[in-house]
Amino acid sequence: MSMRLPLKPKFVVGIALVAMALAYMIYAGVTQSAVYFVTPAELKAAPKVGKAYRLGGMVEKGSVSWKPATLDLSFKVSDGVESVVVRHHGTPPDLFGEGRGAVVEGKWSPEGHFQATQILAKHSEEYKAPHDQSKPGYQELMKSLRSSQ
Amino acid sequence: MIPELGYGVVIVAMLLALYGGVASVVSARTGRTALLESAQHAAIGVFALVTCAMLLLVYAFLTFDFSVRYVAMNTNLATPYYYRITALWGALEGSIILWAWMVALYTLIIIIRHRHNAREFYPWVLAVMFGVLTFFLLVMTIPAPPFERLTPIPANGRGLNPLLEDSGMITHPVALYLGFTGFTVPFAFAIAALATGRVGDRWITLTRRWTVVAWYFLSLGLLIGGWWSYHVLGWGGYWAWDPVENAAFMPWLTGTAFLHSVMIQERRRMLKLWNIGLVIMTFSLTLFGTFLTRSGVIASVHAFSQGSIGAFFLAFLGTVVLGSLWLLAWRWEDLGAEGELDSVVSRESAFLLNNVLLVAATFTVFFGTVFPLLSEAVRGVKVSVGAPFFNQVNVPLFLSLVVLMGVGPLIAWRRASAENLRRNFVWPVVIGLAAAAIIFALGVRSTLAVFSLAVTAFVSACIGVDFLRATRARLRVGEGIFPAMGGLLVRQNRRYGGFVIHLGILIIVVGITGSQAWSVQREATLQKGQAVELAGYKFQFDALSARENGNHFLVESTFKVTNGGAATRELRPAKKFYPQEQSPIAHVDYHLGWVDDLYMVLGDFARDGSQATVKVQVNRMVSWIWFGGLILTFGTILAILPDRKKPA
């Protein structure tokens, strides 16, 4: 069977050009927007200023500081080995909390902390068992909100 | 009792589907019509059984039968009845039932519509449909059983994910699955074409409406998903290039390519191999998407439940791809083109370029989505590429596609003459350039926005020129203007349906351009009575209150929004506290407008009600996206109307 090209050479050249342009755009896109997944230990081992990271770990208990007036949020992300100070300008997302998992995207700042541009919230189809409504947190919240009206 | 009954129904349905598949293949090979009759009965039986299984599950939901694990996982006693019905597809197992039910329904419609008009393909088409059905029913028996029994029976269920308690979530999965399963039909015909060796354009003509409908539902599913993301998730966007979104977007891209490339085969008898390849790719991508999002190989914000289901889908995907490739190799000799592309300046090459660009976009989305896997395998580091990558590579591709949307339908077949180009494109180019100048004069300095809007104007003008010319031709034969226009739409419904769909896409492009270029946002913490200003609007914090609200507790803020002393509007962004959830859930409040959407999210609040932290957004032209979806709907209806003979 002779392999005959189904297209005239000029079309083959055209498609090749599109493919090359695409390859270049993808290459440029990847080099410019690559985000590296790291754990706090990996980040601490070799932090590079200006490189984009996605840092995952647990929000350390007692480390969260949130100042509504200035919208400054700071907390520590830990993997049990190392912990990294993360700063963020903006309200913490709903699913954010101490002792929970968090993934933050941002850069290592020259001042020696992680400057987050985004805190990623995880939506889940799966649920925790209904937590006890008599638990102090929930009750207290309702009470304090009711009395404030 | 329901778990055992449901499980039994599923197993019988699976065996029946398996039988139907075998009977169809044997009848296809031997021509025994009795077996084909029997396969048809099997299809009716499978449909009845899957319907029965679905109703059983709905019944279990309505009666709070928590002995069914799936019911206990996705509802509780506080779930309202309509969400108890739609909870059917609130998670994986129920979605698979719905999926199987749709395939069974489509099989039934094939029997009704194509029993006589597609005799040559019919047994093979049935065989493929049965094959797909058997797979989904198998998934329902082993890795994702919707009727699994839960012991001990809990007193209450866990409840539906509050984020899914929304009208968008009722309709989004249905539309998406109708789209996904819809592509099974052209796929089945493509396989039948290969099996019978009749790879001409007959199978394409037969499946044209199927493809258009599947494509439409997929588009609708994507749009509703965007709407849900926009008004529920509270980040103010509608598309994030999340793996789950990409999974649905890839088959949309190849499906769009297919819709266009078939026209070249019908007209010029070329691209036979390409068309079959595209349909196989589209169907495979629907499976790949499910594998990707359900196997947990890619981290997504959706984070669906995981299990062995990924392996099942991967195995089925492998079977489909390898089987199809084998058939293609077997029929290789028959798939050659009868015509040839002549000129670069022709409708064929515009369509060819359209296809190359759409496949390039598909590859880009695929590459970006699986990139973390690739980089980990190749370099041992986990690297992902985010939205900037997808935008950077895809925006030029999509804008080129928009340009082709104007050029393709008007340029001549075979070889466009200078006269043809002049006649069709002088005015649109002038209008496009004028639009660019006006937009620039209005103060828009974003090159991308100016270019995108100018291109949109160019394409609209192309459509307008064509429509006006055709209308004028009818006026000349003495028709009134409105009968002429209406007559055109109905008589050339396929062409003008396509144009209306293009208009819908253009409107969506304007919405995307406007919202990307001009939306603004800011965050602020306000004391009672204080206001934050954004884009000429003043958002004043008036009150914070709390109350029980059905199945949750609601903390609601009240904002007065004014715009230069004119009309006052009230927005009430809130936070919902569900007893079954660890975290509160933001309830976005918004006011939609043709230009400005006012959009507020309550971020944080002081418990004494004196202070609130809010995110305020003025999102531009987002409504055009939803409106474009409506136009898309009209276009689709027009495009699938029965062909009209010219009136006598």
PDB file of C-alpha atoms in Angstrom, chain B residues 36-161:
ATOM      1  CA  LEU B  36     -32.859  -8.643  16.475  1.00  0.00           C
ATOM      2  CA  GLU B  37     -36.503  -8.587  17.571  1.00  0.00           C
ATOM      3  CA  SER B  38     -35.434 -10.263  20.761  1.00  0.00           C
ATOM      4  CA  ALA B  39     -32.665  -7.669  21.303  1.00  0.00           C
ATOM      5  CA  GLN B  40     -35.241  -4.914  20.876  1.00  0.00           C
ATOM      6  CA  HIS B  41     -37.373  -6.504  23.559  1.00  0.00           C
ATOM      7  CA  ALA B  42     -34.303  -6.712  25.756  1.00  0.00           C
ATOM      8  CA  ALA B  43     -33.728  -2.968  25.277  1.00  0.00           C
ATOM      9  CA  ILE B  44     -37.296  -2.232  26.342  1.00  0.00           C
ATOM     10  CA  GLY B  45     -36.805  -4.541  29.315  1.00  0.00           C
ATOM     11  CA  VAL B  46     -33.550  -2.845  30.342  1.00  0.00           C
ATOM     12  CA  PHE B  47     -35.188   0.553  30.119  1.00  0.00           C
ATOM     13  CA  ALA B  48     -38.105  -0.612  32.271  1.00  0.00           C
ATOM     14  CA  LEU B  49     -35.758  -2.159  34.841  1.00  0.00           C
ATOM     15  CA  VAL B  50     -33.432   0.858  35.095  1.00  0.00           C
ATOM     16  CA  THR B  51     -36.484   3.121  35.405  1.00  0.00           C
ATOM     17  CA  CYS B  52     -37.695   0.806  38.138  1.00  0.00           C
ATOM     18  CA  ALA B  53     -34.327   0.990  39.934  1.00  0.00           C
ATOM     19  CA  MET B  54     -34.378   4.768  39.727  1.00  0.00           C
ATOM     20  CA  LEU B  55     -37.929   4.966  41.087  1.00  0.00           C
ATOM     21  CA  LEU B  56     -36.981   2.607  43.919  1.00  0.00           C
ATOM     22  CA  LEU B  57     -34.173   4.950  44.893  1.00  0.00           C
ATOM     23  CA  VAL B  58     -36.463   7.982  44.668  1.00  0.00           C
ATOM     24  CA  TYR B  59     -38.947   6.120  46.834  1.00  0.00           C
ATOM     25  CA  ALA B  60     -36.208   5.370  49.367  1.00  0.00           C
ATOM     26  CA  PHE B  61     -35.306   9.068  49.413  1.00  0.00           C
ATOM     27  CA  LEU B  62     -38.897  10.206  49.844  1.00  0.00           C
ATOM     28  CA  THR B  63     -39.534   7.759  52.688  1.00  0.00           C
ATOM     29  CA  PHE B  64     -36.184   8.465  54.432  1.00  0.00           C
ATOM     30  CA  ASP B  65     -35.150   4.839  54.079  1.00  0.00           C
ATOM     31  CA  PHE B  66     -31.766   5.133  55.751  1.00  0.00           C
ATOM     32  CA  SER B  67     -31.139   1.415  55.353  1.00  0.00           C
ATOM     33  CA  VAL B  68     -29.933   2.461  51.902  1.00  0.00           C
ATOM     34  CA  ARG B  69     -26.440   3.810  52.414  1.00  0.00           C
ATOM     35  CA  TYR B  70     -26.723   6.273  49.522  1.00  0.00           C
ATOM     36  CA  VAL B  71     -29.905   7.768  51.020  1.00  0.00           C
ATOM     37  CA  ALA B  72     -28.344   8.094  54.456  1.00  0.00           C
ATOM     38  CA  MET B  73     -25.285   9.780  52.960  1.00  0.00           C
ATOM     39  CA  ASN B  74     -27.160  12.353  50.939  1.00  0.00           C
ATOM     40  CA  THR B  75     -30.225  13.362  52.915  1.00  0.00           C
ATOM     41  CA  ASN B  76     -31.355  13.838  56.450  1.00  0.00           C
ATOM     42  CA  LEU B  77     -34.765  14.389  57.989  1.00  0.00           C
ATOM     43  CA  ALA B  78     -34.510  18.131  57.377  1.00  0.00           C
ATOM     44  CA  THR B  79     -33.908  17.859  53.620  1.00  0.00           C
ATOM     45  CA  PRO B  80     -36.897  19.302  51.724  1.00  0.00           C
ATOM     46  CA  TYR B  81     -38.717  16.868  49.393  1.00  0.00           C
ATOM     47  CA  TYR B  82     -37.513  18.405  46.105  1.00  0.00           C
ATOM     48  CA  TYR B  83     -33.886  18.093  47.163  1.00  0.00           C
ATOM     49  CA  ARG B  84     -34.650  14.558  48.259  1.00  0.00           C
ATOM     50  CA  ILE B  85     -35.670  13.788  44.689  1.00  0.00           C
ATOM     51  CA  THR B  86     -32.701  15.543  43.127  1.00  0.00           C
ATOM     52  CA  ALA B  87     -30.352  14.040  45.715  1.00  0.00           C
ATOM     53  CA  LEU B  88     -30.723  11.059  43.384  1.00  0.00           C
ATOM     54  CA  TRP B  89     -27.912  12.587  41.323  1.00  0.00           C
ATOM     55  CA  GLY B  90     -26.309  14.468  44.207  1.00  0.00           C
ATOM     56  CA  ALA B  91     -23.414  12.023  44.350  1.00  0.00           C
ATOM     57  CA  LEU B  92     -21.661   9.368  42.327  1.00  0.00           C
ATOM     58  CA  GLU B  93     -23.790   6.234  42.699  1.00  0.00           C
ATOM     59  CA  GLY B  94     -27.044   7.950  41.823  1.00  0.00           C
ATOM     60  CA  SER B  95     -25.402   9.807  38.955  1.00  0.00           C
ATOM     61  CA  ILE B  96     -24.437   6.462  37.452  1.00  0.00           C
ATOM     62  CA  ILE B  97     -28.076   5.289  37.638  1.00  0.00           C
ATOM     63  CA  LEU B  98     -29.186   8.465  35.915  1.00  0.00           C
ATOM     64  CA  TRP B  99     -26.466   7.963  33.328  1.00  0.00           C
ATOM     65  CA  ALA B 100     -27.511   4.378  32.640  1.00  0.00           C
ATOM     66  CA  TRP B 101     -31.144   5.437  32.486  1.00  0.00           C
ATOM     67  CA  MET B 102     -30.363   8.056  29.843  1.00  0.00           C
ATOM     68  CA  VAL B 103     -28.422   5.549  27.728  1.00  0.00           C
ATOM     69  CA  ALA B 104     -31.375   3.169  28.025  1.00  0.00           C
ATOM     70  CA  LEU B 105     -33.746   5.955  27.033  1.00  0.00           C
ATOM     71  CA  TYR B 106     -31.613   6.876  24.024  1.00  0.00           C
ATOM     72  CA  THR B 107     -31.532   3.203  23.020  1.00  0.00           C
ATOM     73  CA  LEU B 108     -35.308   3.194  23.074  1.00  0.00           C
ATOM     74  CA  ILE B 109     -35.447   6.332  20.922  1.00  0.00           C
ATOM     75  CA  ILE B 110     -33.021   4.711  18.466  1.00  0.00           C
ATOM     76  CA  ILE B 111     -35.392   1.749  18.196  1.00  0.00           C
ATOM     77  CA  ILE B 112     -38.327   4.056  17.533  1.00  0.00           C
ATOM     78  CA  ARG B 113     -36.553   6.340  15.072  1.00  0.00           C
ATOM     79  CA  HIS B 114     -34.019   4.206  13.274  1.00  0.00           C
ATOM     80  CA  ARG B 115     -35.514   0.710  13.218  1.00  0.00           C
ATOM     81  CA  HIS B 116     -36.487   1.154   9.589  1.00  0.00           C
ATOM     82  CA  ASN B 117     -34.418   4.039   8.249  1.00  0.00           C
ATOM     83  CA  ALA B 118     -31.025   2.705   9.303  1.00  0.00           C
ATOM     84  CA  ARG B 119     -31.347  -1.026   8.736  1.00  0.00           C
ATOM     85  CA  GLU B 120     -27.763  -1.444   7.601  1.00  0.00           C
ATOM     86  CA  PHE B 121     -26.353  -0.017  10.847  1.00  0.00           C
ATOM     87  CA  TYR B 122     -29.129  -0.869  13.238  1.00  0.00           C
ATOM     88  CA  PRO B 123     -27.966  -4.189  14.789  1.00  0.00           C
ATOM     89  CA  TRP B 124     -24.454  -2.837  15.355  1.00  0.00           C
ATOM     90  CA  VAL B 125     -25.775   0.403  16.832  1.00  0.00           C
ATOM     91  CA  LEU B 126     -27.882  -1.599  19.253  1.00  0.00           C
ATOM     92  CA  ALA B 127     -24.875  -3.761  20.092  1.00  0.00           C
ATOM     93  CA  VAL B 128     -22.775  -0.710  21.029  1.00  0.00           C
ATOM     94  CA  MET B 129     -25.594   0.827  23.077  1.00  0.00           C
ATOM     95  CA  PHE B 130     -26.020  -2.480  24.927  1.00  0.00           C
ATOM     96  CA  GLY B 131     -22.273  -2.619  25.501  1.00  0.00           C
ATOM     97  CA  VAL B 132     -22.260   0.824  27.106  1.00  0.00           C
ATOM     98  CA  LEU B 133     -25.356  -0.051  29.141  1.00  0.00           C
ATOM     99  CA  THR B 134     -23.776  -3.258  30.378  1.00  0.00           C
ATOM    100  CA  PHE B 135     -20.733  -1.313  31.511  1.00  0.00           C
ATOM    101  CA  PHE B 136     -22.743   1.236  33.495  1.00  0.00           C
ATOM    102  CA  LEU B 137     -24.884  -1.467  35.049  1.00  0.00           C
ATOM    103  CA  LEU B 138     -21.710  -3.352  35.965  1.00  0.00           C
ATOM    104  CA  VAL B 139     -20.418  -0.199  37.660  1.00  0.00           C
ATOM    105  CA  MET B 140     -23.679  -0.135  39.608  1.00  0.00           C
ATOM    106  CA  THR B 141     -23.149  -3.674  40.863  1.00  0.00           C
ATOM    107  CA  ILE B 142     -19.501  -3.553  41.949  1.00  0.00           C
ATOM    108  CA  PRO B 143     -17.640  -0.262  42.444  1.00  0.00           C
ATOM    109  CA  ALA B 144     -20.528   2.168  42.907  1.00  0.00           C
ATOM    110  CA  PRO B 145     -23.615   0.312  44.134  1.00  0.00           C
ATOM    111  CA  PRO B 146     -26.449   2.779  44.789  1.00  0.00           C
ATOM    112  CA  PHE B 147     -28.409   0.160  46.737  1.00  0.00           C
ATOM    113  CA  GLU B 148     -25.759  -0.801  49.244  1.00  0.00           C
ATOM    114  CA  ARG B 149     -27.296  -1.617  52.630  1.00  0.00           C
ATOM    115  CA  LEU B 150     -26.253   0.338  55.678  1.00  0.00           C
ATOM    116  CA  THR B 151     -26.195  -1.496  59.026  1.00  0.00           C
ATOM    117  CA  PRO B 152     -27.087  -0.562  61.632  1.00  0.00           C
ATOM    118  CA  ILE B 153     -29.784   1.695  60.214  1.00  0.00           C
ATOM    119  CA  PRO B 154     -29.059   5.221  61.460  1.00  0.00           C
ATOM    120  CA  ALA B 155     -31.817   7.361  62.962  1.00  0.00           C
ATOM    121  CA  ASN B 156     -30.898  10.231  60.715  1.00  0.00           C
ATOM    122  CA  GLY B 157     -28.871  10.735  57.551  1.00  0.00           C
ATOM    123  CA  ARG B 158     -25.938  13.060  57.001  1.00  0.00           C
ATOM    124  CA  GLY B 159     -27.687  15.365  54.597  1.00  0.00           C
ATOM    125  CA  LEU B 160     -27.012  16.821  51.187  1.00  0.00           C
ATOM    126  CA  ASN B 161     -23.952  18.997  50.780  1.00  0.00           C
TER     127      ASN B 161
END
